[in-house]
PDB file of C-alpha atoms in Angstrom:
ATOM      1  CA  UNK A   1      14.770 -16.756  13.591  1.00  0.00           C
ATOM      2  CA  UNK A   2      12.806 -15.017  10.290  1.00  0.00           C
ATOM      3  CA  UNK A   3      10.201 -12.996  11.068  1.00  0.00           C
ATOM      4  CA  UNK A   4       6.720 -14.316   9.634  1.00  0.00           C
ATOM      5  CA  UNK A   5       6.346 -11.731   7.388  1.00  0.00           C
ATOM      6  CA  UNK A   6      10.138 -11.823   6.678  1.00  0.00           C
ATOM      7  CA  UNK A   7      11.257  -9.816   3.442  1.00  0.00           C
ATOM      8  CA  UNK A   8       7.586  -8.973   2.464  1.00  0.00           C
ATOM      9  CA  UNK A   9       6.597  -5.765   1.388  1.00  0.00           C
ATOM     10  CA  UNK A  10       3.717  -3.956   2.753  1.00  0.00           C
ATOM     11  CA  UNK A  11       1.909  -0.391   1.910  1.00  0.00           C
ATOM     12  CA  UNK A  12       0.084   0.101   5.195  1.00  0.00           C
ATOM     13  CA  UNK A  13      -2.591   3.292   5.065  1.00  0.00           C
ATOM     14  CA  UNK A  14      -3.151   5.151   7.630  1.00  0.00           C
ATOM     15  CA  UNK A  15      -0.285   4.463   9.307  1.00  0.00           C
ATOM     16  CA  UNK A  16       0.717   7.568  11.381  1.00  0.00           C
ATOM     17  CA  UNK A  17      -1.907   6.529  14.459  1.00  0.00           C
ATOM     18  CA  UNK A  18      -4.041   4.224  15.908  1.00  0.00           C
ATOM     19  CA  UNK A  19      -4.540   0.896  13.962  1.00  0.00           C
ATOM     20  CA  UNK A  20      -2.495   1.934  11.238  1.00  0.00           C
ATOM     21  CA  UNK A  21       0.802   2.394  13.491  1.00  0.00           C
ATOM     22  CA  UNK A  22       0.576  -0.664  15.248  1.00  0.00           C
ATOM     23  CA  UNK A  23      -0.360  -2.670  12.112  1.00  0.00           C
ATOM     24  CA  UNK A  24       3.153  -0.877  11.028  1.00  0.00           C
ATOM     25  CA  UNK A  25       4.786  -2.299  14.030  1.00  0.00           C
ATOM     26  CA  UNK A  26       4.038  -5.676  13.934  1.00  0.00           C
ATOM     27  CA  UNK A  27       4.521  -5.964  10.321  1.00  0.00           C
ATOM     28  CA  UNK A  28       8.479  -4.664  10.413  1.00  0.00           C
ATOM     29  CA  UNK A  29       8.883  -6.814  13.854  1.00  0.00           C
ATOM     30  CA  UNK A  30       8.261  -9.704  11.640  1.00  0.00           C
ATOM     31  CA  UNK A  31      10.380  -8.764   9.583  1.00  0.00           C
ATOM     32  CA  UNK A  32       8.217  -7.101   6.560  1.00  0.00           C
ATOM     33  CA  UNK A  33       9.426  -3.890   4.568  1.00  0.00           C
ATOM     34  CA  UNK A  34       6.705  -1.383   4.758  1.00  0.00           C
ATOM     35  CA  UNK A  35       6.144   1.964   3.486  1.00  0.00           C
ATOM     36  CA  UNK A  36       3.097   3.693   5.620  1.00  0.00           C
ATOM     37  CA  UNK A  37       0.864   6.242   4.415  1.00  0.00           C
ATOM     38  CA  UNK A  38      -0.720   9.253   5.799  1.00  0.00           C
ATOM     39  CA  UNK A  39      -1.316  12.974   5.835  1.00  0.00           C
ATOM     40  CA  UNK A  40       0.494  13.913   9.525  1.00  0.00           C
ATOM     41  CA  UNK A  41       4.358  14.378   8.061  1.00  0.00           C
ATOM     42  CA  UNK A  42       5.235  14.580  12.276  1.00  0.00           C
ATOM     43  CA  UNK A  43       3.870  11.509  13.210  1.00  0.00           C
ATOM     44  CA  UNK A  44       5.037   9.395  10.534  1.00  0.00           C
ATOM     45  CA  UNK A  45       8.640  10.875  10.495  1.00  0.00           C
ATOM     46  CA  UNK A  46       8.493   9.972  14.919  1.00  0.00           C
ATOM     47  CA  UNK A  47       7.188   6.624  14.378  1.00  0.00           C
ATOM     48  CA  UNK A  48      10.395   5.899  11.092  1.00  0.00           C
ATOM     49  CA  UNK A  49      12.767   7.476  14.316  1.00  0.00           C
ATOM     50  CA  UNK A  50      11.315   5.343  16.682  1.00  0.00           C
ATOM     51  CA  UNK A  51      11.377   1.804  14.588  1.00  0.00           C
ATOM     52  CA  UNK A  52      14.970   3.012  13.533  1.00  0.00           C
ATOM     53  CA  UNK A  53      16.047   3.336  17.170  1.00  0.00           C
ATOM     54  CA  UNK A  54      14.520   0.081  17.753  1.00  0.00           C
ATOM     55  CA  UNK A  55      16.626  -1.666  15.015  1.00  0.00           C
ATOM     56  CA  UNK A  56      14.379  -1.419  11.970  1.00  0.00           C
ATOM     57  CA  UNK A  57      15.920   1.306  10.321  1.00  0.00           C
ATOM     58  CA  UNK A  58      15.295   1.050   6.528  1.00  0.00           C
ATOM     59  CA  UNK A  59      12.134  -1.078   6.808  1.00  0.00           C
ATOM     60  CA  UNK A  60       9.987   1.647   7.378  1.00  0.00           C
ATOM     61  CA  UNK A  61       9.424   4.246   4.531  1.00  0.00           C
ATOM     62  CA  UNK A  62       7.367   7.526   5.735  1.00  0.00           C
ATOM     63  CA  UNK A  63       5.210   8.414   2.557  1.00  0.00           C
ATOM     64  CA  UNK A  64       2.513  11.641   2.961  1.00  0.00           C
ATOM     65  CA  UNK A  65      -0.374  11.458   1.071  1.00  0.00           C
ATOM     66  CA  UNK A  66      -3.635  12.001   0.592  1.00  0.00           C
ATOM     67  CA  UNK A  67      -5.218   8.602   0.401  1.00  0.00           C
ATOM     68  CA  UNK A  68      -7.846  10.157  -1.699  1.00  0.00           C
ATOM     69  CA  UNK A  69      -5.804  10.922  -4.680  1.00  0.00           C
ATOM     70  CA  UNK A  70      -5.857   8.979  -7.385  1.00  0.00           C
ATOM     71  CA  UNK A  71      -2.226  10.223  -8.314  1.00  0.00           C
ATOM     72  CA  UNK A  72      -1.011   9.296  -4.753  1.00  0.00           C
ATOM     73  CA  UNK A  73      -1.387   5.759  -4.813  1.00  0.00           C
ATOM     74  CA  UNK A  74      -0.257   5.385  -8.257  1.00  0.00           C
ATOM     75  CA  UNK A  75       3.005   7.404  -7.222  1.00  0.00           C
ATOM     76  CA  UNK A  76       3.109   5.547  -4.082  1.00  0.00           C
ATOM     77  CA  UNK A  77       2.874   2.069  -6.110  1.00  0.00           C
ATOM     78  CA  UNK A  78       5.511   2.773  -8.748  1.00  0.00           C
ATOM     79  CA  UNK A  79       8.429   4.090  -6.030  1.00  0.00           C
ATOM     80  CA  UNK A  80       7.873   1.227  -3.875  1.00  0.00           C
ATOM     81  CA  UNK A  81       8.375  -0.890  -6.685  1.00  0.00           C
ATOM     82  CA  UNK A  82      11.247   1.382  -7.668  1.00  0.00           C
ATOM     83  CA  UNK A  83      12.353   0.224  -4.107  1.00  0.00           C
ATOM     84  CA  UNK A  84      11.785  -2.946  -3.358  1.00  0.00           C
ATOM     85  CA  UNK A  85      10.651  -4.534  -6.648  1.00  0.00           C
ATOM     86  CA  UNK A  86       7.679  -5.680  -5.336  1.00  0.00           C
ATOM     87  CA  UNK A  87       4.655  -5.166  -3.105  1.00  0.00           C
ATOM     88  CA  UNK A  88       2.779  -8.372  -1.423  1.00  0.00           C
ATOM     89  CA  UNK A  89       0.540  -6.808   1.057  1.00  0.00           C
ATOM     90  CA  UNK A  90      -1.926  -3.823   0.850  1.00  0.00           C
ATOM     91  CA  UNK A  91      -3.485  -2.653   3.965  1.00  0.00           C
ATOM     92  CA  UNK A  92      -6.390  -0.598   3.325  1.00  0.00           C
ATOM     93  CA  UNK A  93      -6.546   1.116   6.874  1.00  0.00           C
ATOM     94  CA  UNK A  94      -7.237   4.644   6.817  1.00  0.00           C
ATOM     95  CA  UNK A  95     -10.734   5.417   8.048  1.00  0.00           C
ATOM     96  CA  UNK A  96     -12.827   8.805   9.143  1.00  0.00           C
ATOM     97  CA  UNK A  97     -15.545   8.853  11.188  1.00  0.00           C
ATOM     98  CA  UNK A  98     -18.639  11.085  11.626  1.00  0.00           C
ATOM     99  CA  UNK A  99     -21.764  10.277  13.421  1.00  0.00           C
ATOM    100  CA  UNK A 100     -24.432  12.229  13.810  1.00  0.00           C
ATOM    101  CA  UNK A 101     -28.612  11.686  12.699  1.00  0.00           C
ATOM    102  CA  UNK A 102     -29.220  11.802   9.118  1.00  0.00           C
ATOM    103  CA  UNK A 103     -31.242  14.711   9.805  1.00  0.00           C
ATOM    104  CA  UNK A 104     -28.077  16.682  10.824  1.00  0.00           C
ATOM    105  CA  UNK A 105     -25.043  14.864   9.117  1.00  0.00           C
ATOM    106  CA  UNK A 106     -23.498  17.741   7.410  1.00  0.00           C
ATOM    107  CA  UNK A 107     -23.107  16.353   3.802  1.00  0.00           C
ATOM    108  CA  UNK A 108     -19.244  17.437   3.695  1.00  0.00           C
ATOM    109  CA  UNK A 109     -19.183  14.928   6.514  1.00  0.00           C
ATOM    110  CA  UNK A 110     -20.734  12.445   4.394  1.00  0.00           C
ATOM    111  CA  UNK A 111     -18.276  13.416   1.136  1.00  0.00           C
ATOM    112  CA  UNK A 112     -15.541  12.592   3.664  1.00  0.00           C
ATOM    113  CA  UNK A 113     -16.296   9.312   5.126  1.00  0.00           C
ATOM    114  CA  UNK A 114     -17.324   8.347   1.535  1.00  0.00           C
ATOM    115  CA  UNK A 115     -13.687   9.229   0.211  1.00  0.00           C
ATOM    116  CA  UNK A 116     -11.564   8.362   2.565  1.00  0.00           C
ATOM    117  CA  UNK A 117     -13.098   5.276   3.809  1.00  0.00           C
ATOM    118  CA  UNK A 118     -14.356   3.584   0.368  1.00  0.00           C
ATOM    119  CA  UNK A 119     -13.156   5.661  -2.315  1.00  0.00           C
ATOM    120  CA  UNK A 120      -9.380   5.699  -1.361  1.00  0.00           C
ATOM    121  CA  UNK A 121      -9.390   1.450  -0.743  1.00  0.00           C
ATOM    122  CA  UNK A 122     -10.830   1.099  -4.366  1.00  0.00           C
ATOM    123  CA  UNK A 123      -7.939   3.367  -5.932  1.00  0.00           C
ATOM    124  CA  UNK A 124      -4.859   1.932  -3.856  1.00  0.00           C
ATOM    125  CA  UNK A 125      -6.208  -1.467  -4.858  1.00  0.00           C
ATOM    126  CA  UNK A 126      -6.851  -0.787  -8.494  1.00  0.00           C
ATOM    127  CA  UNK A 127      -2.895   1.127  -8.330  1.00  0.00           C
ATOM    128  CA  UNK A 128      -1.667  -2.695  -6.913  1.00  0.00           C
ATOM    129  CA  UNK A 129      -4.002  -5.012  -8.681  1.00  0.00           C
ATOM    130  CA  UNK A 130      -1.395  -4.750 -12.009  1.00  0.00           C
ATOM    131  CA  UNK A 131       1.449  -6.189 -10.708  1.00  0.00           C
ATOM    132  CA  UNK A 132      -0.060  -8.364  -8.061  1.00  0.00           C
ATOM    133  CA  UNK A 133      -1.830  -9.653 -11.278  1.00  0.00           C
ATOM    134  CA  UNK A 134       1.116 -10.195 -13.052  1.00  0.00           C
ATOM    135  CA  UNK A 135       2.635 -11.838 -10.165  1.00  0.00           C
ATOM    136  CA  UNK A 136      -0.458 -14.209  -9.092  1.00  0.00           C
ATOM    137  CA  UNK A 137       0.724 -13.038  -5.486  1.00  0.00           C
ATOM    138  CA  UNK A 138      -0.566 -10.637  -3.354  1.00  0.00           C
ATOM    139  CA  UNK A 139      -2.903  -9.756  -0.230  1.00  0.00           C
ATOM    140  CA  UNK A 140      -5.016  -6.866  -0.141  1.00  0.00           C
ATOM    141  CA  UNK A 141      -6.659  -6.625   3.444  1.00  0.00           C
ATOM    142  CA  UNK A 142      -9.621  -3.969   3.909  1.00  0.00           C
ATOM    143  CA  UNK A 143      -9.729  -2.457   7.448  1.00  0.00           C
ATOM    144  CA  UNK A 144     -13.218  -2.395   7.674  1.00  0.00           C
ATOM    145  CA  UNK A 145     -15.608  -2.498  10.806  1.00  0.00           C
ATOM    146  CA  UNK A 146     -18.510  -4.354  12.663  1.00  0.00           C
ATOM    147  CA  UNK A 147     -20.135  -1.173  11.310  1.00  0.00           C
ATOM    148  CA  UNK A 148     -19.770  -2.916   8.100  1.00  0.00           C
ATOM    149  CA  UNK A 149     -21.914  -6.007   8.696  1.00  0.00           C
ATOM    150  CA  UNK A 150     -24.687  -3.719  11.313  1.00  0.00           C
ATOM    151  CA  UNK A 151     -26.180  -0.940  11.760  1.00  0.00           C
ATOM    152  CA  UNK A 152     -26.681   1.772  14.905  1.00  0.00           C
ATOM    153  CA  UNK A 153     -28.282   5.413  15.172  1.00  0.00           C
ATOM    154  CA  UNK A 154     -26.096   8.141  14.316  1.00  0.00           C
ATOM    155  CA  UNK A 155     -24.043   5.736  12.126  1.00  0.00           C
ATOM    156  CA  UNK A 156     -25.836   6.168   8.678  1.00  0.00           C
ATOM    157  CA  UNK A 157     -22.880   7.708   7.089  1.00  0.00           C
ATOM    158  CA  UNK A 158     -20.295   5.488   8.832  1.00  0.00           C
ATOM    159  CA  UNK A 159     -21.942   2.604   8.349  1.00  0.00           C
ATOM    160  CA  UNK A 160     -22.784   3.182   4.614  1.00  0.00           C
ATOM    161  CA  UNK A 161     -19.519   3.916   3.940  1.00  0.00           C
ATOM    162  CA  UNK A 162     -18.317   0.130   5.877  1.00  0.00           C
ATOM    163  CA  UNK A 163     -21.041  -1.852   3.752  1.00  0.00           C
ATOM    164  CA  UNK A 164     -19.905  -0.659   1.013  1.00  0.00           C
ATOM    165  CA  UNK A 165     -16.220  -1.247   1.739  1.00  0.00           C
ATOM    166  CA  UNK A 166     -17.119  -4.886   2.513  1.00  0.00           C
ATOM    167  CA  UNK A 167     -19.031  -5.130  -1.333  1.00  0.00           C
ATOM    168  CA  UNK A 168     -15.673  -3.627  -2.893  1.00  0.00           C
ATOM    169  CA  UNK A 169     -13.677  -6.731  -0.575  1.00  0.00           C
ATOM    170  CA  UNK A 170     -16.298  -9.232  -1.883  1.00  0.00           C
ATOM    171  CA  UNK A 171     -16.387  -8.575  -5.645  1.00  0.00           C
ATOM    172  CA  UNK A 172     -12.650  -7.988  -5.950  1.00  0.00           C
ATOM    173  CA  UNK A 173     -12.077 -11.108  -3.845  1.00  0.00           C
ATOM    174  CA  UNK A 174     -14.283 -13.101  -6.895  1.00  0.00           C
ATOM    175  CA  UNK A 175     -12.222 -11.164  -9.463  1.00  0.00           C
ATOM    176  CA  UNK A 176      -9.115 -11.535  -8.783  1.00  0.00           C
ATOM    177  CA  UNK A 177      -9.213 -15.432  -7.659  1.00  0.00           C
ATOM    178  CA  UNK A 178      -8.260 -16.623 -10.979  1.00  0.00           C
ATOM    179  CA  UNK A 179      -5.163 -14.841 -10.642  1.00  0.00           C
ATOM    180  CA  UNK A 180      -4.246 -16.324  -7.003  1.00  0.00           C
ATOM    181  CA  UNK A 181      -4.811 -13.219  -4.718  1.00  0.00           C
ATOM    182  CA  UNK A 182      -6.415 -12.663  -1.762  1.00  0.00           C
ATOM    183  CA  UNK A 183      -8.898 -10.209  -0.311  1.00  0.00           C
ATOM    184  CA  UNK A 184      -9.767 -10.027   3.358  1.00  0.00           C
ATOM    185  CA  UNK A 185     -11.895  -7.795   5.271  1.00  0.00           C
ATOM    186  CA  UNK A 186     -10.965  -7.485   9.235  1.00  0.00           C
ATOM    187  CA  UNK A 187     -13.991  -6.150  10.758  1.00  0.00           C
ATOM    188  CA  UNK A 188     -12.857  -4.573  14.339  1.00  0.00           C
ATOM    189  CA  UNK A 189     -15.473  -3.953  17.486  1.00  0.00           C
ATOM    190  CA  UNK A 190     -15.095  -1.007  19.521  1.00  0.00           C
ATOM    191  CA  UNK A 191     -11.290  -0.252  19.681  1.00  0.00           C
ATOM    192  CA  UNK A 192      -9.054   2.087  22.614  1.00  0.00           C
ATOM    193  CA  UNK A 193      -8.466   4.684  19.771  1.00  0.00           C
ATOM    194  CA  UNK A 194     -10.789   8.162  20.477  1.00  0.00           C
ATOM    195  CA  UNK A 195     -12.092   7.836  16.478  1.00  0.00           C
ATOM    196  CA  UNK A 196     -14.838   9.831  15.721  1.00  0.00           C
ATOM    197  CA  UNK A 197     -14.640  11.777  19.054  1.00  0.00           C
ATOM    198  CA  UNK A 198     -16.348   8.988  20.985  1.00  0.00           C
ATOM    199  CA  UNK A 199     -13.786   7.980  24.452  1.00  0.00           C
ATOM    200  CA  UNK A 200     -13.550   3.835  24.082  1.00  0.00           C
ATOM    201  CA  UNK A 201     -14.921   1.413  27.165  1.00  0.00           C
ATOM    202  CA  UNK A 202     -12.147   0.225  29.108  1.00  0.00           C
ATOM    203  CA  UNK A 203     -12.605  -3.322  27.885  1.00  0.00           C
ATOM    204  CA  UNK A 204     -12.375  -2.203  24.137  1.00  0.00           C
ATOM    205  CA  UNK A 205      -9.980  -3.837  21.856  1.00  0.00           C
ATOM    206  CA  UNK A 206      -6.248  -2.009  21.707  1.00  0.00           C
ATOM    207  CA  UNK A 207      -5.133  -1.116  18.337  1.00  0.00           C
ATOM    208  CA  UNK A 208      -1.959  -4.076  18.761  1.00  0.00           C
ATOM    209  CA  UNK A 209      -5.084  -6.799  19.318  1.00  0.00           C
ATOM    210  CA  UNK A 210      -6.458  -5.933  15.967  1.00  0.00           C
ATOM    211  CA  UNK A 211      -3.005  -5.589  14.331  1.00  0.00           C
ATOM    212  CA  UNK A 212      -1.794  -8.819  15.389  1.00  0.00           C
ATOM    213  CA  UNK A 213      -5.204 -10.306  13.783  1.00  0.00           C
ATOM    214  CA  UNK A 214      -3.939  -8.521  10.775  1.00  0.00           C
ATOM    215  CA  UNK A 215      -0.660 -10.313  11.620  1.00  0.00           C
ATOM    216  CA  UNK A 216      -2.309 -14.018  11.524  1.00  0.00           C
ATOM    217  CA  UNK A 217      -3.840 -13.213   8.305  1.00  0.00           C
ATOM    218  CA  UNK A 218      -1.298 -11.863   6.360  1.00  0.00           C
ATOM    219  CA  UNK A 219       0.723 -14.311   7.483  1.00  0.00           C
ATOM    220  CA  UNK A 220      -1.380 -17.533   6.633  1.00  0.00           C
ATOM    221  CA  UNK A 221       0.206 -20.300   3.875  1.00  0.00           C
ATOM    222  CA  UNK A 222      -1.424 -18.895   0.265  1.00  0.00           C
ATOM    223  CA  UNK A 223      -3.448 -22.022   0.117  1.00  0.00           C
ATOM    224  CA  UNK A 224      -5.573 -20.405   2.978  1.00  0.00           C
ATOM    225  CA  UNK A 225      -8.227 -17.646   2.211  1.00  0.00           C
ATOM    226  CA  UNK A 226      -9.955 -15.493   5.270  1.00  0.00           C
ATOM    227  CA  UNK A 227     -13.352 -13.806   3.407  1.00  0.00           C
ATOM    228  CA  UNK A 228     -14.325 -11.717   6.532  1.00  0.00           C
ATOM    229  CA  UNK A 229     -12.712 -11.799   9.909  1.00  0.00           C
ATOM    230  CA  UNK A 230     -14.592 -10.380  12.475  1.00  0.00           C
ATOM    231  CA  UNK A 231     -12.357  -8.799  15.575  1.00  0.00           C
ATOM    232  CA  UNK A 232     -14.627  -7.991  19.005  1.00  0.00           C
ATOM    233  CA  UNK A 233     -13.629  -7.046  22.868  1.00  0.00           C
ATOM    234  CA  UNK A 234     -13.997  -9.870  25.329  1.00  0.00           C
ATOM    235  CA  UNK A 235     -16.430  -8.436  27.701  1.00  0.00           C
ATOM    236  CA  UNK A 236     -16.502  -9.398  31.335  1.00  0.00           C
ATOM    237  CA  UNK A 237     -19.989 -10.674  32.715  1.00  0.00           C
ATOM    238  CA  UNK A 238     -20.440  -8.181  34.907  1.00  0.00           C
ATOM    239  CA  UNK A 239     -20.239  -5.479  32.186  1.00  0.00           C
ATOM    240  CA  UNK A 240     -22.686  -7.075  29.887  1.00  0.00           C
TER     241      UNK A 240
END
C-alpha cells in the first residue's frame, strides 16, 4: 500500500536531531523522497545508514549546510531539482534557543536565534517559492513554537524570534494563495528534546508526536489549508 506522502519530495531542515530527524522518518516511511539539512555531517550520514538499513536507501539525501546562507539553500534547491525534478514540501525546522533576561542575553545570542530561527525560513522559502510558483503546488510548513503565539521570562529573544516566524508564515501564506500553495505554521508545546539546555517534563511531547502532526498536514487533500496548528502535551490532573 503507497505511503501518504508517496513519491513526494521534501527538504526537511534541521534534520540531523530532534524534531527534524523524526519529521525525516515519518516522511520516507510514507514513502516521500527527502533530502535533510544540517550542520552535524555525523549525524546526518548515521541517520542516511540507518533509513538505508531499514529499506529506504535512496530516499534520504544527507545535505550539510548552514541554514543561514543564502547560497545554501539556493544550492540545496537547484540539486534537488537536479534530482528529483521537483520539490513539494519545505520544512522549515531548524531552530536555536537561548534564554536568558534581557538584561543579560548576550547579543551574539540574540544574532543567532534571529538567523537561524527567522532569517534562514525566509531564504529557503524565497530559494522554493520559484518553482513551487511555477508549479501552483507546494507546502511550505514553518516549525515554529507556542513561543510564537506567548510570551514567558527569559524568552525575549526566543520568543521574538517565533512571532516573527509566525508574521513571515502569515504574509507569505496571503501571497502566495493566488498561486495554490500552502503555508502552515506547527506551533509545538514543551517537547522531550534538551533544546536550549532546559531537561523536558516527563509528560512533554516526543519529537515523533509533533512529526506525525507534521505528517497529517502535509498529507491533507490540496483543497484543505491548516493557518496555524498548535501541538501541546496532554497533562495528567495530578500534574496540573
Amino acid at each position: 500500500m503507497p505511503g501518504r506522502l508517496q513519491d513526494k519530495v521534501a527538504i526537511v531542515t534541521g534534520a540531523s536531531r530532534g524534531i527534524g530527524e523524526a519529521i525525516s522518518r515519518v516522511f520516507v516511511a510514507e514513502g516521500a523522497r527527502v533530502v535533510g539539512v544540517a550542520r552535524s555531517a555525523g549525524a546526518l550520514e548515521a541517520l542516511a545508514r540507518d533509513l538505508a538499513a531499514a529499506g529506504a536507501g535512496g530516499r534520504f539525501v544527507p545535505r550539510v549546510a548552514d541554514v543561514t546562507s543564502p547560497g545554501a539553500a539556493k544550492e540545496a534547491v537547484r540539486e534537488t531539482l537536479e534530482r528529483w525534478g521537483r520539490i513539494d514540501i519545505l520544512v522549515n525546522n531548524a531552530g536555536v534557543g537561548h534564554f536568558a533576561p534581557v538584561a543579560d542575553l548576550a547579543e551574539a545570542a540574540w544574532d543567532e536565534m534571529m538567523a537561524v530561527n527567522l532569517k534562514a525560513p525566509f531564504l529557503w522559502s524565497q530559494a522554493v517559492l520559484p518553482h513551487m510558483m511555477e508549479r501552483r503546488d507546494g507546502h511550505i510548513i514553518m516549525i515554529s513554537s507556542v513561543a510564537g503565539t506567548t510570551t514567558f521570562v527569559n524568552g525575549a529573544g526566543y520568543c521574538a524570534s517565533k512571532w516573527g516566524l509566525m508574521a513571515l508564515a502569515d504574509t507569505l501564506r496571503q501571497e502566495v494563495r493566488p498561486y495554490e500553495l500552502r503555508v502552515t505554521a506547527v506551533c509545538p508545546g514543551s517537547v522531550q528534546t534538551h533544546f536550549g539546555g532546559t531537561p523536558p517534563r516527563d509528560y512533554s511531547l516526543r519529537p515523533e508526536d509533533v512529526a506525525h502532526t507534521v505528517l497529517e498536514v502535509a498529507a491533507a487533500p490540496r483543497r484543505v489549508v491548516y493557518g496555524t496548528v498548535i501541538v501541546r502535551p496532554l497533562v495528567p490532573a495530578d500534574r496540573q
